[in-house]
PDB file of C-alpha atoms in Angstrom:
ATOM      1  CA  MET M   1      11.369 -40.838 -85.369  1.00  0.00           C
ATOM      2  CA  SER M   2      10.806 -38.583 -88.331  1.00  0.00           C
ATOM      3  CA  ALA M   3       7.732 -38.802 -90.498  1.00  0.00           C
ATOM      4  CA  PRO M   4       7.875 -39.991 -94.090  1.00  0.00           C
ATOM      5  CA  GLU M   5       7.187 -37.419 -96.731  1.00  0.00           C
ATOM      6  CA  GLN M   6       3.671 -37.107 -98.060  1.00  0.00           C
ATOM      7  CA  PRO M   7       3.421 -35.928-101.671  1.00  0.00           C
ATOM      8  CA  ARG M   8       1.857 -32.585-102.339  1.00  0.00           C
ATOM      9  CA  GLU M   9       0.025 -33.912-105.360  1.00  0.00           C
ATOM     10  CA  ALA M  10      -1.722 -36.499-103.192  1.00  0.00           C
ATOM     11  CA  VAL M  11      -3.991 -33.795-101.853  1.00  0.00           C
ATOM     12  CA  GLY M  12      -6.522 -32.791-104.475  1.00  0.00           C
ATOM     13  CA  ASP M  13      -6.439 -29.200-105.618  1.00  0.00           C
ATOM     14  CA  PRO M  14     -10.000 -28.056-106.430  1.00  0.00           C
ATOM     15  CA  ALA M  15      -8.647 -25.401-108.781  1.00  0.00           C
ATOM     16  CA  ARG M  16      -6.783 -28.038-110.772  1.00  0.00           C
ATOM     17  CA  GLU M  17      -8.791 -31.242-110.399  1.00  0.00           C
ATOM     18  CA  ALA M  18     -12.356 -30.001-110.041  1.00  0.00           C
ATOM     19  CA  GLY M  19     -12.129 -27.354-112.724  1.00  0.00           C
ATOM     20  CA  THR M  20     -11.423 -29.778-115.561  1.00  0.00           C
ATOM     21  CA  ARG M  21     -14.324 -30.877-117.762  1.00  0.00           C
ATOM     22  CA  PRO M  22     -14.609 -32.383-121.255  1.00  0.00           C
ATOM     23  CA  VAL M  23     -14.495 -29.724-123.953  1.00  0.00           C
ATOM     24  CA  GLY M  24     -17.970 -28.606-124.972  1.00  0.00           C
ATOM     25  CA  GLN M  25     -19.718 -30.239-122.007  1.00  0.00           C
ATOM     26  CA  PRO M  26     -21.598 -27.669-119.904  1.00  0.00           C
ATOM     27  CA  ALA M  27     -21.450 -27.493-116.124  1.00  0.00           C
ATOM     28  CA  GLY M  28     -24.042 -29.638-114.402  1.00  0.00           C
ATOM     29  CA  THR M  29     -23.937 -32.438-116.996  1.00  0.00           C
ATOM     30  CA  CYS M  30     -20.620 -33.996-115.926  1.00  0.00           C
ATOM     31  CA  ARG M  31     -20.522 -37.302-114.153  1.00  0.00           C
ATOM     32  CA  PRO M  32     -20.185 -36.976-110.367  1.00  0.00           C
ATOM     33  CA  MET M  33     -16.908 -35.808-108.911  1.00  0.00           C
ATOM     34  CA  ALA M  34     -15.212 -37.415-105.907  1.00  0.00           C
ATOM     35  CA  TYR M  35     -14.936 -35.480-102.648  1.00  0.00           C
ATOM     36  CA  VAL M  36     -12.246 -37.221-100.564  1.00  0.00           C
ATOM     37  CA  TYR M  37     -12.050 -37.074 -96.771  1.00  0.00           C
ATOM     38  CA  ALA M  38      -9.200 -39.373 -95.796  1.00  0.00           C
ATOM     39  CA  ILE M  39      -6.942 -42.296 -96.701  1.00  0.00           C
ATOM     40  CA  GLY M  40      -6.841 -45.471 -94.610  1.00  0.00           C
ATOM     41  CA  ARG M  41      -6.011 -49.134 -94.751  1.00  0.00           C
ATOM     42  CA  ASP M  42      -8.432 -51.386 -96.596  1.00  0.00           C
ATOM     43  CA  GLU M  43     -10.304 -52.911 -93.667  1.00  0.00           C
ATOM     44  CA  GLU M  44     -13.716 -54.587 -93.687  1.00  0.00           C
ATOM     45  CA  ARG M  45     -14.989 -52.410 -90.834  1.00  0.00           C
ATOM     46  CA  PHE M  46     -14.627 -49.323 -93.021  1.00  0.00           C
ATOM     47  CA  ARG M  47     -16.610 -50.931 -95.806  1.00  0.00           C
ATOM     48  CA  ALA M  48     -19.372 -51.940 -93.395  1.00  0.00           C
ATOM     49  CA  LEU M  49     -19.545 -48.670 -91.475  1.00  0.00           C
ATOM     50  CA  VAL M  50     -19.519 -46.223 -94.362  1.00  0.00           C
ATOM     51  CA  ARG M  51     -22.896 -47.506 -95.504  1.00  0.00           C
ATOM     52  CA  THR M  52     -24.404 -45.682 -92.533  1.00  0.00           C
ATOM     53  CA  TRP M  53     -22.501 -42.384 -92.893  1.00  0.00           C
ATOM     54  CA  THR M  54     -23.366 -39.199 -94.725  1.00  0.00           C
ATOM     55  CA  GLY M  55     -20.879 -36.500 -95.622  1.00  0.00           C
ATOM     56  CA  VAL M  56     -20.830 -33.110 -97.327  1.00  0.00           C
ATOM     57  CA  ASP M  57     -24.267 -31.847 -98.358  1.00  0.00           C
ATOM     58  CA  GLY M  58     -25.779 -35.087 -97.069  1.00  0.00           C
ATOM     59  CA  HIS M  59     -24.131 -37.286 -99.711  1.00  0.00           C
ATOM     60  CA  ASP M  60     -23.410 -40.910 -98.831  1.00  0.00           C
ATOM     61  CA  VAL M  61     -19.862 -41.882 -97.905  1.00  0.00           C
ATOM     62  CA  THR M  62     -18.294 -44.707 -99.907  1.00  0.00           C
ATOM     63  CA  VAL M  63     -14.813 -46.137-100.386  1.00  0.00           C
ATOM     64  CA  VAL M  64     -12.434 -46.364-103.320  1.00  0.00           C
ATOM     65  CA  ALA M  65     -10.008 -49.251-102.815  1.00  0.00           C
ATOM     66  CA  ALA M  66      -6.606 -49.635-104.454  1.00  0.00           C
ATOM     67  CA  GLY M  67      -3.344 -51.276-103.458  1.00  0.00           C
ATOM     68  CA  GLY M  68      -4.520 -52.329 -99.999  1.00  0.00           C
ATOM     69  CA  LEU M  69      -5.650 -48.805 -99.104  1.00  0.00           C
ATOM     70  CA  VAL M  70      -8.973 -47.011 -99.307  1.00  0.00           C
ATOM     71  CA  ALA M  71     -10.091 -43.438 -99.761  1.00  0.00           C
ATOM     72  CA  LEU M  72     -13.226 -42.347 -97.932  1.00  0.00           C
ATOM     73  CA  MET M  73     -15.207 -40.258-100.410  1.00  0.00           C
ATOM     74  CA  SER M  74     -18.593 -38.985-101.510  1.00  0.00           C
ATOM     75  CA  ALA M  75     -19.845 -38.755-105.080  1.00  0.00           C
ATOM     76  CA  VAL M  76     -20.835 -35.084-105.468  1.00  0.00           C
ATOM     77  CA  PRO M  77     -22.420 -33.106-108.329  1.00  0.00           C
ATOM     78  CA  ALA M  78     -19.948 -31.233-110.496  1.00  0.00           C
ATOM     79  CA  ASP M  79     -22.011 -28.053-110.620  1.00  0.00           C
ATOM     80  CA  ALA M  80     -21.813 -27.785-106.804  1.00  0.00           C
ATOM     81  CA  PHE M  81     -18.148 -28.774-106.428  1.00  0.00           C
ATOM     82  CA  ASP M  82     -16.324 -27.553-109.527  1.00  0.00           C
ATOM     83  CA  GLU M  83     -13.789 -24.733-109.352  1.00  0.00           C
ATOM     84  CA  ARG M  84     -16.251 -21.855-109.517  1.00  0.00           C
ATOM     85  CA  ALA M  85     -18.699 -23.393-107.050  1.00  0.00           C
ATOM     86  CA  MET M  86     -15.951 -24.234-104.563  1.00  0.00           C
ATOM     87  CA  GLN M  87     -14.484 -20.738-104.704  1.00  0.00           C
ATOM     88  CA  ALA M  88     -17.908 -19.295-103.912  1.00  0.00           C
ATOM     89  CA  ARG M  89     -18.451 -21.728-101.069  1.00  0.00           C
ATOM     90  CA  LEU M  90     -15.033 -21.176 -99.509  1.00  0.00           C
ATOM     91  CA  GLY M  91     -15.638 -17.425 -99.608  1.00  0.00           C
ATOM     92  CA  ASP M  92     -18.902 -17.698 -97.651  1.00  0.00           C
ATOM     93  CA  LEU M  93     -18.195 -18.148 -93.933  1.00  0.00           C
ATOM     94  CA  GLY M  94     -21.520 -19.823 -93.208  1.00  0.00           C
ATOM     95  CA  ARG M  95     -21.265 -22.320 -96.067  1.00  0.00           C
ATOM     96  CA  LEU M  96     -17.590 -22.915 -95.288  1.00  0.00           C
ATOM     97  CA  GLU M  97     -18.428 -23.779 -91.687  1.00  0.00           C
ATOM     98  CA  GLU M  98     -21.136 -26.191 -92.855  1.00  0.00           C
ATOM     99  CA  LEU M  99     -18.669 -27.885 -95.214  1.00  0.00           C
ATOM    100  CA  ALA M 100     -16.003 -28.097 -92.496  1.00  0.00           C
ATOM    101  CA  ARG M 101     -18.399 -29.659 -89.986  1.00  0.00           C
ATOM    102  CA  ALA M 102     -19.465 -32.348 -92.436  1.00  0.00           C
ATOM    103  CA  HIS M 103     -15.869 -33.053 -93.489  1.00  0.00           C
ATOM    104  CA  HIS M 104     -14.572 -33.334 -89.921  1.00  0.00           C
ATOM    105  CA  ALA M 105     -17.548 -35.447 -88.821  1.00  0.00           C
ATOM    106  CA  VAL M 106     -16.612 -38.121 -91.364  1.00  0.00           C
ATOM    107  CA  VAL M 107     -12.927 -37.987 -90.411  1.00  0.00           C
ATOM    108  CA  ASP M 108     -13.607 -38.119 -86.670  1.00  0.00           C
ATOM    109  CA  THR M 109     -16.047 -41.018 -87.012  1.00  0.00           C
ATOM    110  CA  ALA M 110     -13.558 -42.977 -89.103  1.00  0.00           C
ATOM    111  CA  PHE M 111     -10.651 -42.148 -86.793  1.00  0.00           C
ATOM    112  CA  ALA M 112     -12.571 -43.691 -83.901  1.00  0.00           C
ATOM    113  CA  GLU M 113     -12.262 -46.996 -85.763  1.00  0.00           C
ATOM    114  CA  ALA M 114      -8.727 -46.963 -87.190  1.00  0.00           C
ATOM    115  CA  VAL M 115      -5.702 -44.873 -88.112  1.00  0.00           C
ATOM    116  CA  LEU M 116      -6.134 -42.695 -91.174  1.00  0.00           C
ATOM    117  CA  LEU M 117      -4.694 -39.721 -93.048  1.00  0.00           C
ATOM    118  CA  PRO M 118      -7.168 -36.823 -93.012  1.00  0.00           C
ATOM    119  CA  LEU M 119      -7.058 -34.802 -96.218  1.00  0.00           C
ATOM    120  CA  ARG M 120      -7.504 -31.070 -96.471  1.00  0.00           C
ATOM    121  CA  LEU M 121     -10.939 -29.510 -96.582  1.00  0.00           C
ATOM    122  CA  ALA M 122     -12.374 -29.319-100.122  1.00  0.00           C
ATOM    123  CA  THR M 123     -10.212 -32.073-101.622  1.00  0.00           C
ATOM    124  CA  VAL M 124     -12.003 -32.902-104.876  1.00  0.00           C
ATOM    125  CA  TYR M 125     -11.013 -35.174-107.781  1.00  0.00           C
ATOM    126  CA  LEU M 126     -12.595 -35.535-111.190  1.00  0.00           C
ATOM    127  CA  ASP M 127     -13.868 -39.043-110.537  1.00  0.00           C
ATOM    128  CA  GLU M 128     -13.264 -42.273-108.637  1.00  0.00           C
ATOM    129  CA  GLN M 129     -10.707 -43.449-111.183  1.00  0.00           C
ATOM    130  CA  ARG M 130      -8.540 -40.419-110.434  1.00  0.00           C
ATOM    131  CA  VAL M 131      -8.775 -41.194-106.726  1.00  0.00           C
ATOM    132  CA  ALA M 132      -7.665 -44.805-107.306  1.00  0.00           C
ATOM    133  CA  GLU M 133      -4.744 -43.609-109.423  1.00  0.00           C
ATOM    134  CA  MET M 134      -3.721 -41.161-106.694  1.00  0.00           C
ATOM    135  CA  ILE M 135      -3.684 -43.963-104.122  1.00  0.00           C
ATOM    136  CA  LEU M 136      -1.607 -46.257-106.334  1.00  0.00           C
ATOM    137  CA  ASP M 137       0.835 -43.506-107.295  1.00  0.00           C
ATOM    138  CA  HIS M 138       1.699 -42.847-103.638  1.00  0.00           C
ATOM    139  CA  ARG M 139       0.777 -46.125-101.983  1.00  0.00           C
ATOM    140  CA  ASP M 140       4.164 -46.767-100.341  1.00  0.00           C
ATOM    141  CA  ARG M 141       4.394 -43.316 -98.795  1.00  0.00           C
ATOM    142  CA  PHE M 142       0.788 -43.448 -97.579  1.00  0.00           C
ATOM    143  CA  ALA M 143       1.391 -46.871 -96.004  1.00  0.00           C
ATOM    144  CA  GLU M 144       4.549 -45.636 -94.280  1.00  0.00           C
ATOM    145  CA  LEU M 145       2.795 -42.571 -92.929  1.00  0.00           C
ATOM    146  CA  LEU M 146      -0.132 -44.649 -91.667  1.00  0.00           C
ATOM    147  CA  GLN M 147       2.323 -46.874 -89.816  1.00  0.00           C
ATOM    148  CA  TRP M 148       4.021 -43.836 -88.273  1.00  0.00           C
ATOM    149  CA  LEU M 149       0.714 -42.364 -87.078  1.00  0.00           C
ATOM    150  CA  ASP M 150      -0.741 -45.619 -85.807  1.00  0.00           C
ATOM    151  CA  GLY M 151      -1.429 -45.548 -82.075  1.00  0.00           C
ATOM    152  CA  HIS M 152      -1.223 -41.753 -81.879  1.00  0.00           C
ATOM    153  CA  VAL M 153      -3.632 -38.863 -81.440  1.00  0.00           C
ATOM    154  CA  GLU M 154      -3.255 -35.159 -82.021  1.00  0.00           C
ATOM    155  CA  LEU M 155      -3.524 -32.787 -79.065  1.00  0.00           C
ATOM    156  CA  GLY M 156      -3.486 -29.021 -79.273  1.00  0.00           C
ATOM    157  CA  VAL M 157      -1.951 -26.662 -76.725  1.00  0.00           C
ATOM    158  CA  LYS M 158      -2.837 -22.977 -76.860  1.00  0.00           C
ATOM    159  CA  VAL M 159      -1.694 -20.167 -74.592  1.00  0.00           C
ATOM    160  CA  HIS M 160      -3.908 -17.073 -74.375  1.00  0.00           C
ATOM    161  CA  ALA M 161      -3.209 -13.648 -72.890  1.00  0.00           C
ATOM    162  CA  ASP M 162      -6.355 -11.830 -71.769  1.00  0.00           C
ATOM    163  CA  PRO M 163      -5.793  -8.173 -70.815  1.00  0.00           C
ATOM    164  CA  GLY M 164      -9.371  -7.916 -69.527  1.00  0.00           C
ATOM    165  CA  ALA M 165      -8.881 -10.718 -67.033  1.00  0.00           C
ATOM    166  CA  ALA M 166      -5.517  -9.295 -66.014  1.00  0.00           C
ATOM    167  CA  ALA M 167      -7.041  -5.850 -65.469  1.00  0.00           C
ATOM    168  CA  ALA M 168      -9.789  -7.289 -63.275  1.00  0.00           C
ATOM    169  CA  ALA M 169      -7.210  -9.051 -61.132  1.00  0.00           C
ATOM    170  CA  GLN M 170      -5.139  -5.885 -60.930  1.00  0.00           C
ATOM    171  CA  ALA M 171      -8.071  -3.773 -59.779  1.00  0.00           C
ATOM    172  CA  THR M 172      -7.896  -5.146 -56.251  1.00  0.00           C
ATOM    173  CA  GLY M 173      -4.202  -4.294 -55.996  1.00  0.00           C
ATOM    174  CA  THR M 174      -4.847  -0.808 -57.390  1.00  0.00           C
ATOM    175  CA  GLU M 175      -7.483  -0.098 -54.761  1.00  0.00           C
ATOM    176  CA  ALA M 176      -5.074  -1.160 -52.030  1.00  0.00           C
ATOM    177  CA  THR M 177      -2.364   1.078 -53.478  1.00  0.00           C
ATOM    178  CA  GLN M 178      -4.686   4.072 -53.551  1.00  0.00           C
ATOM    179  CA  ALA M 179      -5.757   3.472 -49.969  1.00  0.00           C
ATOM    180  CA  ALA M 180      -2.115   3.323 -48.825  1.00  0.00           C
ATOM    181  CA  ALA M 181      -0.965   6.377 -50.807  1.00  0.00           C
ATOM    182  CA  SER M 182      -0.236   9.533 -48.811  1.00  0.00           C
ATOM    183  CA  SER M 183      -2.072  11.813 -51.275  1.00  0.00           C
ATOM    184  CA  PRO M 184      -4.586  11.592 -54.169  1.00  0.00           C
ATOM    185  CA  GLY M 185      -1.960  12.920 -56.558  1.00  0.00           C
ATOM    186  CA  ARG M 186       0.531  10.196 -55.669  1.00  0.00           C
ATOM    187  CA  ALA M 187      -2.172   7.539 -55.994  1.00  0.00           C
ATOM    188  CA  TYR M 188      -3.044   8.852 -59.482  1.00  0.00           C
ATOM    189  CA  LEU M 189       0.573   8.665 -60.653  1.00  0.00           C
ATOM    190  CA  GLN M 190       0.946   5.137 -59.301  1.00  0.00           C
ATOM    191  CA  GLN M 191      -2.239   4.065 -61.080  1.00  0.00           C
ATOM    192  CA  ARG M 192      -1.016   5.509 -64.402  1.00  0.00           C
ATOM    193  CA  ARG M 193       2.318   3.716 -64.005  1.00  0.00           C
ATOM    194  CA  GLN M 194       0.599   0.409 -63.285  1.00  0.00           C
ATOM    195  CA  LYS M 195      -1.678   0.714 -66.293  1.00  0.00           C
ATOM    196  CA  ARG M 196       1.244   1.553 -68.602  1.00  0.00           C
ATOM    197  CA  ASN M 197       3.207  -1.501 -67.504  1.00  0.00           C
ATOM    198  CA  SER M 198       0.389  -4.020 -67.153  1.00  0.00           C
ATOM    199  CA  THR M 199       0.016  -4.980 -70.823  1.00  0.00           C
ATOM    200  CA  GLU M 200       3.752  -5.336 -71.331  1.00  0.00           C
ATOM    201  CA  ASP M 201       4.019  -7.440 -68.179  1.00  0.00           C
ATOM    202  CA  LEU M 202       1.101  -9.641 -69.241  1.00  0.00           C
ATOM    203  CA  TYR M 203       2.649 -10.594 -72.576  1.00  0.00           C
ATOM    204  CA  ARG M 204       6.063 -11.138 -71.024  1.00  0.00           C
ATOM    205  CA  VAL M 205       4.572 -13.529 -68.463  1.00  0.00           C
ATOM    206  CA  ALA M 206       2.462 -15.240 -71.125  1.00  0.00           C
ATOM    207  CA  GLY M 207       5.593 -15.831 -73.207  1.00  0.00           C
ATOM    208  CA  ALA M 208       7.373 -17.372 -70.236  1.00  0.00           C
ATOM    209  CA  VAL M 209       4.398 -19.634 -69.514  1.00  0.00           C
ATOM    210  CA  ALA M 210       4.312 -20.683 -73.177  1.00  0.00           C
ATOM    211  CA  ASP M 211       8.007 -21.618 -73.081  1.00  0.00           C
ATOM    212  CA  GLU M 212       7.562 -23.746 -69.972  1.00  0.00           C
ATOM    213  CA  VAL M 213       4.439 -25.471 -71.285  1.00  0.00           C
ATOM    214  CA  THR M 214       6.083 -26.167 -74.651  1.00  0.00           C
ATOM    215  CA  HIS M 215       9.092 -27.768 -72.982  1.00  0.00           C
ATOM    216  CA  ALA M 216       6.845 -30.021 -70.880  1.00  0.00           C
ATOM    217  CA  ALA M 217       4.667 -30.992 -73.866  1.00  0.00           C
ATOM    218  CA  ARG M 218       7.601 -31.992 -76.054  1.00  0.00           C
ATOM    219  CA  THR M 219       8.894 -34.465 -73.502  1.00  0.00           C
ATOM    220  CA  LEU M 220       5.892 -36.714 -74.189  1.00  0.00           C
ATOM    221  CA  ALA M 221       5.215 -35.932 -77.848  1.00  0.00           C
ATOM    222  CA  THR M 222       6.432 -37.863 -80.867  1.00  0.00           C
ATOM    223  CA  ALA M 223       6.272 -34.731 -83.031  1.00  0.00           C
ATOM    224  CA  ALA M 224       5.160 -31.115 -82.884  1.00  0.00           C
ATOM    225  CA  VAL M 225       3.904 -28.531 -85.350  1.00  0.00           C
ATOM    226  CA  ILE M 226       3.698 -24.782 -84.781  1.00  0.00           C
ATOM    227  CA  HIS M 227       0.529 -23.253 -86.218  1.00  0.00           C
ATOM    228  CA  ARG M 228      -0.177 -19.575 -86.611  1.00  0.00           C
ATOM    229  CA  PRO M 229      -1.994 -18.057 -83.617  1.00  0.00           C
ATOM    230  CA  GLN M 230      -5.763 -17.985 -84.068  1.00  0.00           C
ATOM    231  CA  GLN M 231      -7.693 -14.763 -84.350  1.00  0.00           C
ATOM    232  CA  ALA M 232     -10.107 -14.190 -81.477  1.00  0.00           C
ATOM    233  CA  GLU M 233     -13.154 -14.011 -83.756  1.00  0.00           C
ATOM    234  CA  LEU M 234     -12.332 -17.461 -85.126  1.00  0.00           C
ATOM    235  CA  SER M 235     -11.250 -19.158 -81.911  1.00  0.00           C
ATOM    236  CA  GLY M 236     -14.141 -17.861 -79.826  1.00  0.00           C
ATOM    237  CA  GLN M 237     -11.716 -17.197 -76.949  1.00  0.00           C
ATOM    238  CA  ASN M 238     -11.177 -13.938 -75.095  1.00  0.00           C
ATOM    239  CA  GLY M 239      -7.821 -12.227 -75.396  1.00  0.00           C
ATOM    240  CA  THR M 240      -4.919 -12.929 -77.738  1.00  0.00           C
ATOM    241  CA  ASN M 241      -3.702 -16.363 -78.776  1.00  0.00           C
ATOM    242  CA  ILE M 242       0.037 -16.363 -78.041  1.00  0.00           C
ATOM    243  CA  THR M 243       0.927 -19.903 -79.131  1.00  0.00           C
ATOM    244  CA  ASN M 244      -1.011 -22.516 -81.090  1.00  0.00           C
ATOM    245  CA  HIS M 245       0.890 -25.823 -81.199  1.00  0.00           C
ATOM    246  CA  ALA M 246      -0.145 -29.307 -82.264  1.00  0.00           C
ATOM    247  CA  TYR M 247       1.457 -32.422 -80.775  1.00  0.00           C
ATOM    248  CA  LEU M 248       1.438 -36.001 -81.981  1.00  0.00           C
ATOM    249  CA  VAL M 249       1.082 -38.016 -78.783  1.00  0.00           C
ATOM    250  CA  PRO M 250       0.906 -41.780 -78.174  1.00  0.00           C
ATOM    251  CA  ALA M 251      -2.720 -42.556 -77.333  1.00  0.00           C
ATOM    252  CA  ASP M 252      -1.733 -44.270 -74.100  1.00  0.00           C
ATOM    253  CA  ALA M 253       0.171 -41.145 -72.983  1.00  0.00           C
ATOM    254  CA  GLU M 254      -2.684 -38.691 -73.470  1.00  0.00           C
ATOM    255  CA  GLU M 255      -3.527 -38.309 -69.785  1.00  0.00           C
ATOM    256  CA  ARG M 256       0.141 -37.998 -68.807  1.00  0.00           C
ATOM    257  CA  PHE M 257       0.533 -35.313 -71.468  1.00  0.00           C
ATOM    258  CA  ARG M 258      -2.375 -33.324 -70.055  1.00  0.00           C
ATOM    259  CA  GLN M 259      -1.018 -33.648 -66.524  1.00  0.00           C
ATOM    260  CA  ALA M 260       2.460 -32.521 -67.613  1.00  0.00           C
ATOM    261  CA  VAL M 261       1.073 -29.430 -69.338  1.00  0.00           C
ATOM    262  CA  HIS M 262      -1.080 -28.616 -66.325  1.00  0.00           C
ATOM    263  CA  ALA M 263       1.860 -29.034 -63.955  1.00  0.00           C
ATOM    264  CA  ALA M 264       3.988 -26.694 -66.072  1.00  0.00           C
ATOM    265  CA  THR M 265       1.338 -23.967 -66.142  1.00  0.00           C
ATOM    266  CA  ARG M 266       2.272 -21.371 -63.534  1.00  0.00           C
ATOM    267  CA  PRO M 267      -0.629 -19.329 -62.111  1.00  0.00           C
ATOM    268  CA  ALA M 268      -0.672 -15.919 -63.791  1.00  0.00           C
ATOM    269  CA  ALA M 269      -3.515 -13.417 -63.960  1.00  0.00           C
ATOM    270  CA  GLY M 270      -4.767 -13.063 -67.530  1.00  0.00           C
ATOM    271  CA  VAL M 271      -2.833 -16.076 -68.862  1.00  0.00           C
ATOM    272  CA  ARG M 272      -4.803 -19.179 -69.823  1.00  0.00           C
ATOM    273  CA  VAL M 273      -3.514 -22.519 -71.163  1.00  0.00           C
ATOM    274  CA  GLU M 274      -5.890 -24.710 -73.172  1.00  0.00           C
ATOM    275  CA  VAL M 275      -5.392 -28.358 -74.173  1.00  0.00           C
ATOM    276  CA  THR M 276      -7.676 -29.520 -77.000  1.00  0.00           C
ATOM    277  CA  GLY M 277      -8.359 -32.903 -78.545  1.00  0.00           C
ATOM    278  CA  PRO M 278      -7.832 -35.726 -79.014  1.00  0.00           C
ATOM    279  CA  TRP M 279      -8.154 -35.261 -82.760  1.00  0.00           C
ATOM    280  CA  ALA M 280      -7.341 -37.202 -85.862  1.00  0.00           C
ATOM    281  CA  PRO M 281      -3.756 -36.258 -86.882  1.00  0.00           C
ATOM    282  CA  TYR M 282      -4.654 -33.410 -89.247  1.00  0.00           C
ATOM    283  CA  SER M 283      -1.429 -31.521 -88.582  1.00  0.00           C
ATOM    284  CA  PHE M 284       0.774 -34.536 -89.324  1.00  0.00           C
ATOM    285  CA  ALA M 285      -0.962 -36.082 -92.347  1.00  0.00           C
ATOM    286  CA  ALA M 286      -0.133 -33.332 -94.828  1.00  0.00           C
ATOM    287  CA  PRO M 287       2.896 -31.091 -95.501  1.00  0.00           C
ATOM    288  CA  VAL M 288       3.200 -28.148 -93.127  1.00  0.00           C
ATOM    289  CA  ALA M 289       5.153 -24.933 -93.272  1.00  0.00           C
ATOM    290  CA  ASN M 290       7.197 -25.323 -90.109  1.00  0.00           C
ATOM    291  CA  PRO M 291       7.508 -28.914 -88.854  1.00  0.00           C
ATOM    292  CA  GLU M 292       9.440 -29.449 -85.633  1.00  0.00           C
ATOM    293  CA  ALA M 293      10.548 -32.408 -83.527  1.00  0.00           C
ATOM    294  CA  GLY M 294       9.956 -34.934 -86.269  1.00  0.00           C
ATOM    295  CA  GLY M 295       6.960 -33.264 -87.872  1.00  0.00           C
ATOM    296  CA  THR M 296       6.072 -34.078 -91.437  1.00  0.00           C
ATOM    297  CA  PRO M 297       8.770 -32.616 -93.730  1.00  0.00           C
ATOM    298  CA  GLN M 298       8.083 -30.535 -96.784  1.00  0.00           C
TER     299      GLN M 298
END
């Protein structure tokens, strides 16, 4: 089943929405802006629960209701969330991480209660009225997408190639080769040959493992999205991220999905397969660059 299209304009653009202010009114004197986390169905449990939540910068989480849907949002000061302030925050890794943690905490807490559409980090609108208008403008498409995502979770599958781990495993074989060689010179040449081929072999094997794991994962997934590989300094993992895929999986098939990926993972020195989640369906709630297998179209 293919996903319904979600409008690009439904996701607030801080450069467009947050940067607008009445002519002649200085920054810091505007009425509060609306930082939006997610869209969901208008259910009483959301209204009751949000009274206990806090979001970005410790601001309370509230709801804006329109057309049978709600947006989870926080009223935030304009001078901290307008275009200039957001550009500065997004350019500071420490402040960006703090913002991301608060944003995802609200989404994850809400997703534990019901299906929702997570919005991109730093989605800011001028005010609550703009949020309500956004919901009404795209109500039918939001409702269709919520129905499509209902009963599903997002799982990530990453394949890593770690030359360090591969080299450690190879060391034992190298020592055996040297011991069996008829001369030190021959042992040296064999060692050089092994070192030259090891990296190439590692990535070839990692690619084959990734293909097998991907095939197994897609048999149980409703949709898949290919993300760019993560850089090691951002992922916190050793080695190189070869593949970084997201899968939309029925919640009741999560364990079977994990077992299928594990079964398809052939043992290989220096190759590691990681399954992450379950997450709210971030990869399937907004347009993506390369949807596959029913992923959200552009």
